Each structure stands twice: as structure tokens, then as C-alpha cells.
mmCIF file with all atom_site columns, C-alpha atoms in Angstrom:
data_model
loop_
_atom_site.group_PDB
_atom_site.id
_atom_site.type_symbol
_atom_site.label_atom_id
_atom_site.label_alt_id
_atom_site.label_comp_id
_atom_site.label_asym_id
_atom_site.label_entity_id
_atom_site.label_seq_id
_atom_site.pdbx_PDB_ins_code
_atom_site.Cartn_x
_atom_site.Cartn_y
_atom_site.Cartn_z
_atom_site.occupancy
_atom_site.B_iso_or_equiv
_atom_site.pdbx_formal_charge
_atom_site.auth_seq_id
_atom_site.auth_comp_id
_atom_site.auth_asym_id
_atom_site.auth_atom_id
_atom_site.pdbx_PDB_model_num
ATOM 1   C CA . UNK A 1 1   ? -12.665 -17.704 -2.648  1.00 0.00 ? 110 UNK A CA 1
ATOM 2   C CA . UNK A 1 2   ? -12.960 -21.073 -1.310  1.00 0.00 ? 111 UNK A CA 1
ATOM 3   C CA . UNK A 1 3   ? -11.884 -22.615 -5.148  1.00 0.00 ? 112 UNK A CA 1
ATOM 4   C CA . UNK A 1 4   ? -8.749  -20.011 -5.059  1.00 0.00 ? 113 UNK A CA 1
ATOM 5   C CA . UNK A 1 5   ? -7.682  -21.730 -1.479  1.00 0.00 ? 114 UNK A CA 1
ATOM 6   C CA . UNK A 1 6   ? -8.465  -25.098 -2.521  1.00 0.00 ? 115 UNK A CA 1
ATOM 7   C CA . UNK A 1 7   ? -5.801  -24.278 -5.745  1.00 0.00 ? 116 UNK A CA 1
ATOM 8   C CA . UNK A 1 8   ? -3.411  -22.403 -3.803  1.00 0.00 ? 117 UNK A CA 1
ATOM 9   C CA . UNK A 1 9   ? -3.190  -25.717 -1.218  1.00 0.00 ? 118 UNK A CA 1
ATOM 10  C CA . UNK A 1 10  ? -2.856  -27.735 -3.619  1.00 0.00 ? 119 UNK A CA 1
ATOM 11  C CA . UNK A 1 11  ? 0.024   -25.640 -5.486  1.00 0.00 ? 120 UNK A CA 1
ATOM 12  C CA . UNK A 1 12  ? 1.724   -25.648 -1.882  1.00 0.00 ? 121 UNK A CA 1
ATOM 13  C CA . UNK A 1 13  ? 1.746   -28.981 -1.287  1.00 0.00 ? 122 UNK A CA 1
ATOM 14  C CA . UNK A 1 14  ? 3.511   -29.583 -4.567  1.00 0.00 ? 123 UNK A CA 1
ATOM 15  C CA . UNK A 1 15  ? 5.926   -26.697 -4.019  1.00 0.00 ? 124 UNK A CA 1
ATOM 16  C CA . UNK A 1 16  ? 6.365   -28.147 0.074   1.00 0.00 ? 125 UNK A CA 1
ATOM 17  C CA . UNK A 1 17  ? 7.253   -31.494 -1.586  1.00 0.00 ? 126 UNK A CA 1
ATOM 18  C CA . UNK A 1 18  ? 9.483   -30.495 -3.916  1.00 0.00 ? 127 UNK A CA 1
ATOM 19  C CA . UNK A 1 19  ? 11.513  -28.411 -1.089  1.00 0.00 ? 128 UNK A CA 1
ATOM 20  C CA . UNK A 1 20  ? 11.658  -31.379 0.645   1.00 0.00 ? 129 UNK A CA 1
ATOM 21  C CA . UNK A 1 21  ? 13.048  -33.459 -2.304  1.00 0.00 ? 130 UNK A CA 1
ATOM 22  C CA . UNK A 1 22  ? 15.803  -30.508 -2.874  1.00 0.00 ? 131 UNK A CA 1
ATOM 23  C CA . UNK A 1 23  ? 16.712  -30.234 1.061   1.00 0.00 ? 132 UNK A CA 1
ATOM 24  C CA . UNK A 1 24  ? 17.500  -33.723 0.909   1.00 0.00 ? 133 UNK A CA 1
ATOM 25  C CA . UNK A 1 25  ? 19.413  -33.618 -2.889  1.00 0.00 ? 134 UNK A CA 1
ATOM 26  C CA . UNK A 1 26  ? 21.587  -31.321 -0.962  1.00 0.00 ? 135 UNK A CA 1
ATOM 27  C CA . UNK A 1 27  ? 22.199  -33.192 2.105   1.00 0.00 ? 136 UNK A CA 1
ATOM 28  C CA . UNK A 1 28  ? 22.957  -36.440 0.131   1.00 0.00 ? 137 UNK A CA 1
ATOM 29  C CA . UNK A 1 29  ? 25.907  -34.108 -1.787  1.00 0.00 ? 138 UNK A CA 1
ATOM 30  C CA . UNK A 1 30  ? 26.999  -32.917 1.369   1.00 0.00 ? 139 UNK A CA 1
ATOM 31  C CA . UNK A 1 31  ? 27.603  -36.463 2.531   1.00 0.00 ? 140 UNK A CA 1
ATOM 32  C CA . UNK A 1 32  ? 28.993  -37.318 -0.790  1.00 0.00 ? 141 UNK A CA 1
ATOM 33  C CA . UNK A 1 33  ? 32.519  -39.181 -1.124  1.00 0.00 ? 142 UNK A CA 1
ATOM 34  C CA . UNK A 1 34  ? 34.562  -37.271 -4.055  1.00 0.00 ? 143 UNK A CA 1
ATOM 35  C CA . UNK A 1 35  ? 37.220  -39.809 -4.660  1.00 0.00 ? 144 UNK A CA 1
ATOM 36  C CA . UNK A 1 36  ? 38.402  -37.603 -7.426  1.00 0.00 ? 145 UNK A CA 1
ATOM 37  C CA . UNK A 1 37  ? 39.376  -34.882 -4.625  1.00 0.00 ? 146 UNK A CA 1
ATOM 38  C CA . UNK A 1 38  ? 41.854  -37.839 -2.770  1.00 0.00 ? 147 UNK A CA 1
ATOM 39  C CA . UNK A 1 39  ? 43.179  -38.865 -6.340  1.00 0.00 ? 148 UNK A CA 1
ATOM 40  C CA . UNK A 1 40  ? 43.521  -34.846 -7.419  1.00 0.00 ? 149 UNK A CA 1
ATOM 41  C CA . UNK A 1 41  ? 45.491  -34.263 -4.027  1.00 0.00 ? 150 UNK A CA 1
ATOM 42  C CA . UNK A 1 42  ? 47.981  -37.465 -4.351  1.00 0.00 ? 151 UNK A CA 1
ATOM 43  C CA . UNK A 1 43  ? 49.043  -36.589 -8.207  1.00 0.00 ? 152 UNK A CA 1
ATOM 44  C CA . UNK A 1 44  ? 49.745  -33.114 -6.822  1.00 0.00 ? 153 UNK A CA 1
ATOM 45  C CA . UNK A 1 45  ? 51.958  -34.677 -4.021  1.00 0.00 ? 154 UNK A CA 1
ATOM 46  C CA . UNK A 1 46  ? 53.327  -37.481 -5.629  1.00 0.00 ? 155 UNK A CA 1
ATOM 47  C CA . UNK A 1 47  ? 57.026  -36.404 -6.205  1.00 0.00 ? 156 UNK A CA 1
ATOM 48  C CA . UNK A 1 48  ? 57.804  -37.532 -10.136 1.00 0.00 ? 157 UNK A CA 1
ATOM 49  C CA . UNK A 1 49  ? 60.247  -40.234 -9.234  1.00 0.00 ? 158 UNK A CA 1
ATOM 50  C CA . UNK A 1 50  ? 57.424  -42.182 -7.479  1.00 0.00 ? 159 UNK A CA 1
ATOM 51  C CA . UNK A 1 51  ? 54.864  -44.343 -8.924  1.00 0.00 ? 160 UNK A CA 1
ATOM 52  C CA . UNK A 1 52  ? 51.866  -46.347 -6.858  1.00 0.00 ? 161 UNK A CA 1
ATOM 53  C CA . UNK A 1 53  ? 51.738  -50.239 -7.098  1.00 0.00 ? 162 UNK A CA 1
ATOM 54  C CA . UNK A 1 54  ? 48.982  -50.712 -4.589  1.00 0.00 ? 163 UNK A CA 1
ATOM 55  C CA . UNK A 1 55  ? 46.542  -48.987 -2.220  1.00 0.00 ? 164 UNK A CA 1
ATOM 56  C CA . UNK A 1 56  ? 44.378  -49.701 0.863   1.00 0.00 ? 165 UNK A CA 1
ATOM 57  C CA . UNK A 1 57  ? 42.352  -47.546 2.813   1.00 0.00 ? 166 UNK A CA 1
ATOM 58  C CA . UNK A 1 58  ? 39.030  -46.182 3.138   1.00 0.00 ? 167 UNK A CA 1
ATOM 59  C CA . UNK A 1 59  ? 37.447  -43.021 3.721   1.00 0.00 ? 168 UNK A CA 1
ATOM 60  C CA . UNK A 1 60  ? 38.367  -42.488 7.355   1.00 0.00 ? 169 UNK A CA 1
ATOM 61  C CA . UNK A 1 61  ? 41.711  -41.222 5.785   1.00 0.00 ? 170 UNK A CA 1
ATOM 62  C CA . UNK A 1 62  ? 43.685  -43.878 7.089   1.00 0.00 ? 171 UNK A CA 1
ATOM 63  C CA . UNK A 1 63  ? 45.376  -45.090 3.977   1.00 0.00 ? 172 UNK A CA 1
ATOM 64  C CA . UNK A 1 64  ? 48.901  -47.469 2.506   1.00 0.00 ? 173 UNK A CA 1
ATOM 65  C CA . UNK A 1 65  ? 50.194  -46.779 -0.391  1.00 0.00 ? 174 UNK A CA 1
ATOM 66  C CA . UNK A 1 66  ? 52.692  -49.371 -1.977  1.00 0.00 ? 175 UNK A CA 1
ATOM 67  C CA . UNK A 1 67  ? 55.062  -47.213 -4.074  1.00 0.00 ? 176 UNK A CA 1
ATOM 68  C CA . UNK A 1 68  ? 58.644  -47.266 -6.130  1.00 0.00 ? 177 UNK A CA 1
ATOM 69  C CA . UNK A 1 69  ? 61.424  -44.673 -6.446  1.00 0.00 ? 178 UNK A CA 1
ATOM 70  C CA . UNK A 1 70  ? 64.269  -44.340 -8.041  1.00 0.00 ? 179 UNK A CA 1
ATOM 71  C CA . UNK A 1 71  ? 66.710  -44.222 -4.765  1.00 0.00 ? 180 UNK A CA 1
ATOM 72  C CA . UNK A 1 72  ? 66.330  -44.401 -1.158  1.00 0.00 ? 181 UNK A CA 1
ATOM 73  C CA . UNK A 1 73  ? 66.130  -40.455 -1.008  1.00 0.00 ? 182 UNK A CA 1
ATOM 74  C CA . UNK A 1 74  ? 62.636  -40.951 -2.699  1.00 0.00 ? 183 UNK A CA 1
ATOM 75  C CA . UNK A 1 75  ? 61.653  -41.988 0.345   1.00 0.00 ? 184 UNK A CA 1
ATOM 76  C CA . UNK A 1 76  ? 62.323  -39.375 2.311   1.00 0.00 ? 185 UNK A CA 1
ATOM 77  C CA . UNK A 1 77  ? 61.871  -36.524 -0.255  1.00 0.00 ? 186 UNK A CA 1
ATOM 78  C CA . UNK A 1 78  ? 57.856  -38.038 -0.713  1.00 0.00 ? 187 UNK A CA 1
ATOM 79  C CA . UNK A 1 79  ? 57.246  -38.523 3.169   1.00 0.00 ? 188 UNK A CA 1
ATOM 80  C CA . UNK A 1 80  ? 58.277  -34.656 3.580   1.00 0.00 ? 189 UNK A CA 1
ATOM 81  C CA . UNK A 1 81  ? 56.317  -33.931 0.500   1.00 0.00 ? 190 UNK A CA 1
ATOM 82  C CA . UNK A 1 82  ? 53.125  -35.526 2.123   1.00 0.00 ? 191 UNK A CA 1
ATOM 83  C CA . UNK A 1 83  ? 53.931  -33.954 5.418   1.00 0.00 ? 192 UNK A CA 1
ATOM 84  C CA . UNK A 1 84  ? 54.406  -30.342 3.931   1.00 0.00 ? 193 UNK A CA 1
ATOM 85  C CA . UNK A 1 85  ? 50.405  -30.583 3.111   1.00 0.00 ? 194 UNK A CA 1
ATOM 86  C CA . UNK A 1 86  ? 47.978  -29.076 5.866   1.00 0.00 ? 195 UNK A CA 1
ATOM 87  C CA . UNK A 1 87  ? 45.670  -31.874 5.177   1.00 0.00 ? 196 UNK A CA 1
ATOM 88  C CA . UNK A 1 88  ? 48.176  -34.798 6.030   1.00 0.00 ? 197 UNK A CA 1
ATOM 89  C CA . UNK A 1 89  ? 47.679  -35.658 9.796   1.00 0.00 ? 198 UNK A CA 1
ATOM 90  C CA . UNK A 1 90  ? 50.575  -38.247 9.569   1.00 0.00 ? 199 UNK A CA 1
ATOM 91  C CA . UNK A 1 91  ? 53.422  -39.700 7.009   1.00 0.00 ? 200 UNK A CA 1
ATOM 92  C CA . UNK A 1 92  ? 55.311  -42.392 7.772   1.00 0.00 ? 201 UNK A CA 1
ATOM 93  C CA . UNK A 1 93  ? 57.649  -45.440 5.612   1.00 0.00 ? 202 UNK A CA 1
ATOM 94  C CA . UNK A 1 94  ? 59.030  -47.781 7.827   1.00 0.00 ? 203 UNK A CA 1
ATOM 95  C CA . UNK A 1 95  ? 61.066  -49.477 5.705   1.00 0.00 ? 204 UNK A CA 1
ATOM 96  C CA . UNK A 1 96  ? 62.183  -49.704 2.150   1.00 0.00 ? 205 UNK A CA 1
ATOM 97  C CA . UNK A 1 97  ? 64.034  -52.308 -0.102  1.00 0.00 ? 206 UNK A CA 1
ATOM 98  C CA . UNK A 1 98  ? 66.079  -52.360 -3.136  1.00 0.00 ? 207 UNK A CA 1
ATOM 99  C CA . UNK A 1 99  ? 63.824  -53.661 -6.503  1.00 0.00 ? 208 UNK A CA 1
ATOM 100 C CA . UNK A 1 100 ? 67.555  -54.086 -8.089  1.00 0.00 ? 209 UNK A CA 1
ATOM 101 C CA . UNK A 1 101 ? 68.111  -57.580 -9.808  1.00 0.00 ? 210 UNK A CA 1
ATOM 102 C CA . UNK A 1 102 ? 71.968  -58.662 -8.729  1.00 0.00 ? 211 UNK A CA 1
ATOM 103 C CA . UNK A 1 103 ? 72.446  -59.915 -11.911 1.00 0.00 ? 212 UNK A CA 1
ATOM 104 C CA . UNK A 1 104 ? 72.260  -56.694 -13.665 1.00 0.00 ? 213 UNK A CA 1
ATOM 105 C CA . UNK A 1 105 ? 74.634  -53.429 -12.976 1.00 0.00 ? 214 UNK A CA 1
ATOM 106 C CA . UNK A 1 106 ? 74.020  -51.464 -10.737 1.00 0.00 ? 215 UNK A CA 1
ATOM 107 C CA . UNK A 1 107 ? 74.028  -48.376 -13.123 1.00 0.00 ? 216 UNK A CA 1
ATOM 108 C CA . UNK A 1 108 ? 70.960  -50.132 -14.521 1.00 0.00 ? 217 UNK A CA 1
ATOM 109 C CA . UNK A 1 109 ? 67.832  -48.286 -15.178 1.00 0.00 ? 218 UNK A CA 1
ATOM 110 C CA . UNK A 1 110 ? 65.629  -51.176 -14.335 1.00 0.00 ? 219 UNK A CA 1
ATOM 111 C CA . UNK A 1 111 ? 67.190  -50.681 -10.011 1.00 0.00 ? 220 UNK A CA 1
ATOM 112 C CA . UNK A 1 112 ? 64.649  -48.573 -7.740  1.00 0.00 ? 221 UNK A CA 1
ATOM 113 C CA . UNK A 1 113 ? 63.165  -48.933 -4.448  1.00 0.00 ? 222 UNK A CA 1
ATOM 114 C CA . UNK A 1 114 ? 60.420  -50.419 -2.740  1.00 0.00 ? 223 UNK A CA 1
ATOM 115 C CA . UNK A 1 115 ? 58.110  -49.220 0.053   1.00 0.00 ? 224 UNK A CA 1
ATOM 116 C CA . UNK A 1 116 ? 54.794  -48.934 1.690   1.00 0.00 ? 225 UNK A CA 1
ATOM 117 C CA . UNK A 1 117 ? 53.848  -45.153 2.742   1.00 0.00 ? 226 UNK A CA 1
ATOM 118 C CA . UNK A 1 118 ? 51.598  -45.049 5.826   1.00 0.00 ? 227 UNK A CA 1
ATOM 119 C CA . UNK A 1 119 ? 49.670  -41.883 5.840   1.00 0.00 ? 228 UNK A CA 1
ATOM 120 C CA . UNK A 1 120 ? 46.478  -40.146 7.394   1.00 0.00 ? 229 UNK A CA 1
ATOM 121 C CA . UNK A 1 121 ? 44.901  -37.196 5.649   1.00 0.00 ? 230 UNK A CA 1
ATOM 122 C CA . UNK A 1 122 ? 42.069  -35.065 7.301   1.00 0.00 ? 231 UNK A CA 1
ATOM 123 C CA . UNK A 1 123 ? 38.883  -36.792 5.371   1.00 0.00 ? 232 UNK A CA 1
ATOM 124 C CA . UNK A 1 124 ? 37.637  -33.462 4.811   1.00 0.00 ? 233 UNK A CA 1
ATOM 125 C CA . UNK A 1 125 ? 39.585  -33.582 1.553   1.00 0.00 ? 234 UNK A CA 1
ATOM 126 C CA . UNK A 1 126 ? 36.311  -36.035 0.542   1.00 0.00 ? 235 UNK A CA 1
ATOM 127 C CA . UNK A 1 127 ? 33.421  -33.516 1.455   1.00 0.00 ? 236 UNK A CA 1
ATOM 128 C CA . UNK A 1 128 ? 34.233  -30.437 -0.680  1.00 0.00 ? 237 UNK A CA 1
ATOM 129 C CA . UNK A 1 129 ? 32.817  -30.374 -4.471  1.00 0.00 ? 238 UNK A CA 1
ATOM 130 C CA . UNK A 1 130 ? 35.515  -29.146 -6.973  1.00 0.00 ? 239 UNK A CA 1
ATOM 131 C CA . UNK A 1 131 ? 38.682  -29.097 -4.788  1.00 0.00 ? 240 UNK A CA 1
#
């Protein structure tokens, strides 16, 4: 009897450690930063006239997002896309500016717009595997 307890201890510390090892496996992915999630979510609200030049932020949500359009419309139409999501806590462009060259026509294709989107998302969007 004493050999059989001496096993089964010895089995339960293995199987103890290895619950240990899992319980924290799942904390680390519960703390896990999906950057695909963010990048998922801003193709899916990214009107098709606007394209992304730049990008700061972090993953407190806060983010800027240099971008170009087609006409000063863009602007509007993507800051009411981006505030039409239940994730976006804020949207704002403060300005925008003409990427036209004066030497070409203005029915040119190469003429657009310029401007830097301000915007805070809920940084939930990070935590959840597969969104």
C-alpha cells in the first residue's frame, strides 16, 4: 500500500505541475495582443476610396491614421464609417488638404486628399481570439 501511495504522489505531482503550466498557457492567451483583430476590423471599415500612408498608436486604442481619398467627402464618408462601429469610442479629422499638383488638371487622376484620422477604439477588439 505504502509503494501504491508513494506512485500515486508522484503521478500527482506531475499531473499538479502540468495544471499549473496549462492555467498559466491560458492566462498568457488571455492577455495576448491579436494585432490581426485591429488590422481585420480597419480593412472592414476602411471605405474603398481610402488608403493608409502612416500609423501611430498603441494598444490603449488611442490611434492616427495618415490616410488619402479621392475627394473631401472621403473624409467625412470614413469618419461616419468608423463612428457607425460599436467598438469606436471616438472619430475625428481635423483637417484635410488637397494632394493635387497645380500643374496638372484638375480632372487628373493623380488629385486626392490628405488627412490624419484621430480615432479611439475599445481595446477589447485586441483580447478576443478569432474575431
Amino acid at each position: 500500500v505504502s509503494k501504491d501511495i508513494k506512485a500515486m504522489k508522484s503521478e500527482s505531482d506531475q499531473v499538479l505541475a502540468f495544471k499549473q503550466r496549462v492555467d498559466l498557457a491560458d492566462a498568457l492567451l488571455a492577455d495576448h495582443i491579436y494585432w490581426t483583430n485591429f488590422l481585420s476590423w480597419l480593412e472592414k471599415n476602411t471605405l474603398s476610396t481610402v488608403s493608409y500612408g502612416g500609423f501611430s498608436g498603441g494598444i490603449n486604442g488611442i490611434y492616427q491614421l495618415q490616410a488619402t481619398g479621392q475627394t473631401f467627402r472621403d473624409i467625412s464618408w470614413q469618419t461616419r464609417a468608423f463612428l457607425a462601429d460599436p467598438s469606436v469610442v471616438s472619430a475625428r479629422v481635423d483637417s484635410g488638404s488637397s494632394t493635387r499638383n497645380d500643374k496638372k488638371e484638375q480632372t487628373d487622376a493623380s488629385t486626392g486628399v490628405s488627412f490624419a484620422v484621430n480615432l479611439k477604439i475599445d481595446p477589447k477588439i485586441f483580447k478576443a481570439a478569432g474575431k
